[in-house]
Short mmCIF file of C-alpha atoms and ligand atoms in Angstrom, two decimals:
data_model
loop_
_atom_site.label_atom_id
_atom_site.label_comp_id
_atom_site.label_asym_id
_atom_site.label_seq_id
_atom_site.Cartn_x
_atom_site.Cartn_y
_atom_site.Cartn_z
CA MET A 1 80.06 111.57 123.36
CA LYS A 2 78.15 109.67 120.68
CA ARG A 3 76.53 112.84 119.41
CA LEU A 4 79.97 114.33 118.92
CA ILE A 5 80.84 111.91 116.22
CA PRO A 6 79.20 111.88 112.74
CA GLN A 7 77.36 108.67 111.98
CA HIS A 8 79.68 107.64 109.16
CA ILE A 9 82.75 108.00 111.41
CA CYS A 10 81.03 106.19 114.21
CA ALA A 11 80.41 103.20 111.82
CA LEU A 12 84.05 103.05 110.64
CA THR A 13 86.25 100.01 110.81
CA PRO A 14 89.79 101.26 110.48
CA TYR A 15 92.17 99.60 108.06
CA GLN A 16 93.50 96.38 109.57
CA SER A 17 97.21 96.96 108.78
CA ALA A 18 99.87 94.38 109.60
CA ARG A 19 101.10 96.75 112.34
CA ARG A 20 97.67 97.18 113.88
CA ILE A 21 97.02 93.47 113.93
CA GLY A 22 100.33 93.43 115.77
CA LEU A 23 101.19 89.67 115.71
CA LYS A 24 104.69 89.06 117.00
CA GLY A 25 107.17 86.56 115.59
CA ARG A 26 110.60 85.74 114.31
CA ILE A 27 109.84 86.00 110.63
CA TYR A 28 107.58 88.62 109.17
CA LEU A 29 105.90 87.62 105.91
CA ASN A 30 102.68 89.58 106.48
CA ALA A 31 103.14 93.05 104.99
CA ASN A 32 104.79 92.52 101.57
CA GLU A 33 107.86 94.48 102.70
CA SER A 34 111.28 94.00 101.34
CA PRO A 35 113.31 91.71 103.75
CA TRP A 36 116.47 93.69 103.22
CA ILE A 37 117.46 96.72 105.27
CA ASN A 38 118.10 99.79 103.22
CA THR A 39 121.52 101.34 103.85
CA VAL A 40 120.59 104.90 102.71
CA LYS A 41 121.42 107.58 105.32
CA CYS A 42 120.03 111.07 105.83
CA LYS A 43 121.94 114.23 106.59
CA HIS A 44 119.41 116.09 108.84
CA SER A 45 120.38 119.45 107.38
CA ASN A 46 118.21 122.55 107.44
CA LEU A 47 115.60 121.13 109.74
CA ASN A 48 114.89 124.77 110.95
CA ARG A 49 113.39 125.57 107.60
CA TYR A 50 110.13 124.38 106.06
CA PRO A 51 110.67 121.96 103.18
CA ASP A 52 109.71 122.65 99.58
CA PHE A 53 106.11 121.75 98.77
CA GLN A 54 107.37 119.35 96.12
CA PRO A 55 111.18 118.74 96.58
CA TYR A 56 112.69 119.43 93.09
CA GLU A 57 115.61 117.02 93.31
CA LEU A 58 113.22 114.18 94.26
CA LEU A 59 110.87 115.13 91.33
CA LYS A 60 113.87 115.07 88.99
CA LYS A 61 115.05 111.71 90.25
CA TYR A 62 111.64 109.97 90.10
CA SER A 63 111.06 111.51 86.66
CA LYS A 64 114.31 110.00 85.44
CA TYR A 65 113.50 106.64 87.05
CA SER A 66 109.87 106.36 85.87
CA GLY A 67 110.19 108.07 82.48
CA VAL A 68 107.38 110.41 83.43
CA ALA A 69 107.86 114.17 83.14
CA LYS A 70 108.29 116.16 86.41
CA GLU A 71 105.12 118.16 85.84
CA ASN A 72 103.19 114.89 85.64
CA ILE A 73 104.33 113.73 89.14
CA LEU A 74 102.95 114.60 92.57
CA ILE A 75 105.00 113.43 95.66
CA THR A 76 102.78 112.13 98.43
CA ARG A 77 103.20 110.42 101.89
CA GLY A 78 103.04 106.97 100.60
CA ALA A 79 100.62 105.63 97.94
CA ASP A 80 98.04 105.62 100.73
CA GLU A 81 97.98 109.39 100.60
CA GLY A 82 97.62 109.20 96.87
CA ILE A 83 94.48 107.11 97.31
CA GLU A 84 93.12 109.54 99.88
CA ILE A 85 93.84 112.76 98.06
CA LEU A 86 92.12 111.56 94.96
CA VAL A 87 88.95 110.95 96.88
CA ARG A 88 89.27 114.27 98.69
CA SER A 89 89.90 116.23 95.42
CA PHE A 90 87.36 114.62 93.05
CA CYS A 91 84.48 113.29 95.23
CA ALA A 92 81.76 115.32 96.85
CA PRO A 93 80.70 113.53 100.15
CA ASN A 94 77.26 111.96 100.08
CA HIS A 95 77.02 112.46 96.35
CA ASP A 96 79.86 110.98 94.29
CA LYS A 97 80.75 107.30 93.79
CA ILE A 98 83.95 105.26 93.49
CA MET A 99 84.25 101.85 92.01
CA PHE A 100 86.65 99.00 92.82
CA PHE A 101 87.06 95.25 92.35
CA PRO A 102 87.46 93.05 95.46
CA PRO A 103 89.12 91.15 96.78
CA THR A 104 91.60 93.94 96.59
CA TYR A 105 93.51 96.51 98.70
CA ASP A 106 91.18 97.63 101.50
CA MET A 107 92.18 101.29 101.58
CA TYR A 108 89.87 102.18 98.62
CA ALA A 109 86.79 101.19 100.75
CA VAL A 110 88.22 102.67 103.95
CA ASN A 111 88.75 106.09 102.32
CA ALA A 112 85.23 105.99 100.79
CA ASP A 113 83.91 105.28 104.31
CA ILE A 114 85.88 108.08 105.85
CA PHE A 115 84.77 110.74 103.41
CA ASN A 116 81.18 109.37 103.02
CA ILE A 117 81.49 108.43 99.37
CA LYS A 118 79.28 105.81 97.85
CA GLN A 119 80.94 102.57 96.74
CA VAL A 120 80.10 100.52 93.65
CA VAL A 121 81.69 97.11 94.24
CA ILE A 122 82.15 94.71 91.27
CA PRO A 123 83.95 91.51 92.49
CA ILE A 124 86.61 90.06 90.16
CA LEU A 125 85.70 86.80 88.35
CA SER A 126 86.72 83.43 89.59
CA ASP A 127 89.78 83.52 87.34
CA PHE A 128 90.69 86.76 89.18
CA GLN A 129 90.17 88.91 86.12
CA LEU A 130 87.91 91.98 85.71
CA ASP A 131 84.24 91.56 85.20
CA LEU A 132 84.01 93.91 82.17
CA ILE A 133 80.35 93.35 81.53
CA ASN A 134 79.31 94.47 85.02
CA ILE A 135 81.87 97.20 85.14
CA LYS A 136 80.42 98.63 81.90
CA LYS A 137 76.86 98.29 83.14
CA ASN A 138 77.57 100.17 86.29
CA ILE A 139 80.00 102.84 85.00
CA GLY A 140 77.27 105.56 84.85
CA ASP A 141 78.28 108.45 87.08
CA ILE A 142 81.36 106.89 88.81
CA LYS A 143 84.08 109.51 89.71
CA LEU A 144 86.99 107.25 90.44
CA ILE A 145 87.78 103.63 89.54
CA TYR A 146 90.59 101.99 91.53
CA ILE A 147 92.31 99.08 89.88
CA CYS A 148 95.15 97.44 91.87
CA ASN A 149 97.58 96.10 89.23
CA PRO A 150 99.20 93.75 90.11
CA ASN A 151 96.35 93.06 92.54
CA ASN A 152 96.82 92.71 96.27
CA PRO A 153 96.08 90.13 97.74
CA THR A 154 95.54 87.88 94.71
CA GLY A 155 98.96 88.68 93.19
CA ASN A 156 97.98 88.59 89.52
CA CYS A 157 97.86 91.26 86.87
CA PHE A 158 94.76 92.07 84.99
CA LEU A 159 94.67 91.61 81.23
CA ARG A 160 96.14 94.69 79.57
CA LYS A 161 93.47 94.65 76.92
CA ASP A 162 90.73 94.74 79.66
CA ILE A 163 92.23 97.78 81.37
CA ILE A 164 92.68 99.47 77.95
CA SER A 165 89.00 98.67 77.17
CA ILE A 166 87.95 100.45 80.42
CA LEU A 167 90.10 103.39 79.51
CA LYS A 168 88.29 103.53 76.22
CA PHE A 169 84.74 103.18 77.37
CA ILE A 170 84.76 105.43 80.53
CA PRO A 171 83.38 108.98 80.05
CA GLN A 172 85.61 112.02 80.41
CA THR A 173 84.14 112.56 83.89
CA THR A 174 85.57 109.34 85.28
CA LEU A 175 89.19 108.81 86.41
CA LEU A 176 90.84 105.44 86.24
CA VAL A 177 93.37 105.05 89.01
CA ILE A 178 95.87 102.18 88.66
CA ASP A 179 97.66 101.37 91.87
CA GLU A 180 101.05 100.10 90.85
CA ALA A 181 102.46 99.53 94.39
CA TYR A 182 103.95 96.23 93.23
CA ILE A 183 104.81 97.08 89.65
CA GLU A 184 108.61 96.75 90.12
CA TYR A 185 108.07 93.00 90.29
CA SER A 186 106.56 92.93 86.82
CA LEU A 187 107.45 96.17 85.08
CA VAL A 188 106.22 95.16 81.66
CA ASN A 189 102.65 95.53 83.06
CA SER A 190 103.09 99.20 83.89
CA PHE A 191 100.75 101.73 82.38
CA THR A 192 103.08 104.74 82.52
CA HIS A 193 103.44 104.67 78.73
CA GLU A 194 99.70 105.17 78.44
CA LEU A 195 99.64 108.46 80.39
CA THR A 196 100.10 110.69 77.38
CA LYS A 197 97.39 108.75 75.47
CA TYR A 198 94.56 108.76 78.03
CA THR A 199 93.86 112.01 79.94
CA ASN A 200 91.71 110.30 82.59
CA LEU A 201 94.43 107.83 83.66
CA VAL A 202 96.07 108.19 87.03
CA ILE A 203 98.90 105.89 88.36
CA LEU A 204 100.00 105.46 91.97
CA ARG A 205 103.52 104.40 92.92
CA THR A 206 105.46 103.89 96.18
CA LEU A 207 108.91 103.42 97.60
CA SER A 208 107.44 101.11 100.28
CA LYS A 209 107.60 97.77 98.59
CA ALA A 210 110.37 96.86 96.09
CA PHE A 211 112.58 99.90 97.19
CA GLY A 212 112.41 98.58 100.76
CA LEU A 213 111.42 102.02 102.28
CA ALA A 214 108.04 101.19 103.85
CA SER A 215 108.83 103.32 106.96
CA LEU A 216 109.86 106.38 104.88
CA ARG A 217 106.26 107.04 103.72
CA CYS A 218 107.00 108.20 100.19
CA GLY A 219 104.74 107.69 97.13
CA PHE A 220 103.88 109.27 93.81
CA VAL A 221 100.77 110.12 91.81
CA LEU A 222 101.42 110.21 88.04
CA SER A 223 98.96 111.82 85.75
CA ASN A 224 98.31 114.69 83.31
CA THR A 225 99.16 118.27 84.55
CA TYR A 226 95.54 119.15 84.88
CA ILE A 227 94.85 116.39 87.39
CA ILE A 228 98.17 116.96 89.16
CA ASN A 229 97.35 120.71 89.61
CA VAL A 230 93.97 119.92 91.12
CA LEU A 231 95.63 117.58 93.63
CA LYS A 232 98.23 120.28 94.41
CA LYS A 233 95.36 122.56 95.63
CA VAL A 234 94.32 119.93 98.11
CA LEU A 235 97.64 118.52 99.36
CA ALA A 236 98.99 119.76 102.73
CA PRO A 237 101.40 122.75 102.41
CA TYR A 238 104.61 120.91 103.53
CA PRO A 239 103.80 117.24 102.96
CA ILE A 240 107.32 115.84 102.48
CA ALA A 241 109.65 116.13 105.40
CA THR A 242 113.27 117.03 104.43
CA PRO A 243 114.80 113.78 105.84
CA VAL A 244 112.17 111.85 103.75
CA SER A 245 113.07 113.58 100.47
CA ASP A 246 116.85 113.29 101.29
CA ILE A 247 116.57 109.58 101.73
CA ALA A 248 114.23 109.12 98.71
CA VAL A 249 116.68 111.02 96.53
CA GLN A 250 119.51 108.70 97.62
CA SER A 251 117.38 105.63 96.96
CA LEU A 252 116.83 106.77 93.42
CA LYS A 253 120.50 107.05 92.56
CA LEU A 254 121.70 104.65 89.96
CA ASP A 255 123.80 102.40 92.24
CA ASN A 256 120.88 102.00 94.66
CA ILE A 257 118.44 101.31 91.83
CA LYS A 258 120.81 98.57 90.63
CA ARG A 259 120.82 97.11 94.19
CA VAL A 260 116.97 97.26 94.29
CA GLN A 261 116.86 95.39 90.89
CA LYS A 262 119.18 92.69 92.21
CA ASN A 263 116.86 92.33 95.22
CA ILE A 264 113.86 91.97 92.95
CA LEU A 265 115.57 89.14 91.07
CA LYS A 266 116.34 87.48 94.43
CA ILE A 267 112.66 87.73 95.43
CA LEU A 268 111.55 86.30 92.13
CA ASN A 269 114.01 83.42 92.50
CA ASN A 270 112.93 82.74 96.10
CA LYS A 271 109.32 82.85 94.94
CA GLU A 272 110.06 80.12 92.35
CA PHE A 273 111.87 78.07 94.95
CA LEU A 274 108.99 78.39 97.47
CA VAL A 275 106.26 77.51 94.87
CA GLU A 276 108.28 74.43 93.71
CA LYS A 277 108.46 73.17 97.34
CA LEU A 278 104.89 74.00 98.19
CA LYS A 279 103.58 72.00 95.22
CA HIS A 280 104.28 68.74 97.04
CA LEU A 281 102.16 69.52 100.06
CA SER A 282 98.70 67.94 100.52
CA CYS A 283 97.42 70.69 102.92
CA ILE A 284 97.43 73.00 99.88
CA LYS A 285 94.52 73.20 97.44
CA ASN A 286 95.81 75.86 95.09
CA ILE A 287 98.78 78.21 94.69
CA PHE A 288 97.73 81.23 92.63
CA PRO A 289 100.19 82.58 90.02
CA SER A 290 101.88 85.81 91.22
CA ASN A 291 103.39 88.88 89.51
CA THR A 292 104.46 90.29 92.94
CA ASN A 293 106.59 89.68 96.05
CA PHE A 294 103.88 87.58 97.67
CA ILE A 295 101.81 84.49 96.91
CA LEU A 296 98.15 83.76 97.72
CA ILE A 297 97.60 80.11 98.65
CA GLN A 298 94.35 78.31 99.17
CA PHE A 299 94.67 75.57 101.90
CA PHE A 300 92.09 72.95 102.76
CA ARG A 301 91.90 74.25 106.34
CA SER A 302 93.62 77.63 106.58
CA LYS A 303 92.75 78.49 110.19
CA SER A 304 94.84 75.67 111.58
CA ILE A 305 97.74 76.42 109.25
CA PHE A 306 97.66 80.08 110.30
CA ARG A 307 97.64 79.25 113.94
CA TYR A 308 100.52 76.73 113.38
CA PHE A 309 102.69 79.34 111.65
CA VAL A 310 102.06 81.93 114.46
CA SER A 311 103.06 79.30 117.06
CA HIS A 312 106.25 78.80 115.11
CA GLY A 313 107.00 82.50 114.97
CA ILE A 314 106.10 82.94 111.33
CA VAL A 315 103.65 85.82 110.73
CA ILE A 316 101.70 85.72 107.49
CA ARG A 317 98.44 87.39 106.43
CA ASP A 318 94.99 85.70 106.74
CA GLN A 319 92.81 86.60 103.67
CA SER A 320 90.15 83.94 104.27
CA HIS A 321 87.50 86.48 105.35
CA LYS A 322 87.59 88.17 101.91
CA ILE A 323 85.10 87.68 99.16
CA GLY A 324 86.08 84.60 96.99
CA LEU A 325 89.13 83.75 99.16
CA LYS A 326 87.84 81.09 101.47
CA ASN A 327 90.84 79.29 103.22
CA CYS A 328 93.37 81.64 101.57
CA LEU A 329 96.53 82.96 103.22
CA ARG A 330 98.90 85.50 101.79
CA ILE A 331 102.69 84.96 102.23
CA SER A 332 105.25 87.68 101.48
CA ILE A 333 108.45 86.37 99.88
CA GLY A 334 111.35 86.90 102.17
CA LYS A 335 115.06 85.96 102.23
CA ILE A 336 115.94 82.42 101.17
CA ASP A 337 116.39 81.22 104.78
CA GLU A 338 113.01 82.65 105.62
CA CYS A 339 111.51 80.63 102.72
CA GLN A 340 113.32 77.49 103.87
CA ASP A 341 112.06 78.05 107.43
CA LEU A 342 108.50 78.39 106.21
CA ILE A 343 108.76 75.19 104.10
CA ALA A 344 110.30 73.29 107.05
CA ALA A 345 107.37 74.41 109.21
CA LEU A 346 104.77 73.18 106.67
CA TYR A 347 106.60 69.87 106.09
CA MET A 348 106.64 69.38 109.83
CA PHE A 349 102.89 70.17 109.98
CA GLU A 350 102.34 67.27 107.55
CA GLY A 351 104.86 65.00 109.22
CA LYS A 352 106.76 64.96 106.00
CA LYS A 353 110.59 64.75 105.47
CA LEU A 354 112.09 67.64 103.59
C1 PLP B 1 101.20 98.62 100.44
C2 PLP B 1 100.20 99.12 99.47
C3 PLP B 1 99.96 100.48 99.40
C4 PLP B 1 100.48 101.45 100.41
O1 PLP B 1 101.63 101.97 100.03
P1 PLP B 1 102.35 103.14 100.89
O2 PLP B 1 103.21 103.88 99.85
O3 PLP B 1 103.15 102.47 101.91
O4 PLP B 1 101.24 104.00 101.47
C5 PLP B 1 99.13 100.97 98.40
N1 PLP B 1 98.53 100.11 97.60
C6 PLP B 1 98.70 98.73 97.63
C7 PLP B 1 98.05 97.90 96.67
C8 PLP B 1 99.56 98.25 98.58
O5 PLP B 1 99.68 96.94 98.74
#
């Protein structure tokens, strides 16, 4: 059997998603999902017919929402498919290289591994900002640069001037991909306005996080028409199931967008509440500033805290194995009672009164 499998597939470690890790509990703060159930419904009409390649109504709605023209949008099965299709479209296996900046979202490395693409890895600096000097030094023949902004799992945004400077110094043969999965939590940091200015800019978006539709699997690639048309050659013939586009269209109606915006404000308030309470705990070494719906916390001894949380039914995400993140855990911001529950558990851990 071993000879059946190519060496690079044999050597793969699959992405350790929250679902694959499979920890069970009462409160799930491990996948940066929205804690609120979405009430949008689907009609299940016309399932006998193949869907449109790119459902027009959804393109129209996302264009209106994002301010990006329809012809500059590709609808994908989640931002994850956006990450993958860029590699498949622009990188020749065993030849081309991608660059990314860990600790960051693991799927850039996982896709490079799957398609046998070389990886140039430039860790972010100790202040979690981009290492421009080393990026510039190694830019050479890089095909794709993945920047996660705001970054997962650190939660911060990169300096706008740093990203702009990369856009300015990269050659025309390099694409800069900005993964904006969490951008709704800090919209001023979006780069959609730069799309018309820089032809080698690509932006990834999703309905999985702030829109609360992680199980829908719907995302978007935003770029110039030339790039979008290349991706359209590679994308599967009927990628977006009709129930998916029906629900996505509903979620982008004005009243639902308003509901999403209210939920974003609630998350930001809950985050402030949580950070304020966490400040008084002596098991915590550092709480990193966050532009997202999660916070990264450095503890003194994260393993025992993680186990303690699990034993109390609270599931969070261990990040302590990642470069530069010793003793760090990532906690998604939930509903206010979930935040209170989390605080109560930590105060109990310390034998402290609330
Ligand atoms: C969650 C996440 C994704 C995946 O989004 P989907 O649309 O659910 O595939 C992509 N990038 C980052 C940084 C994420 O955190």
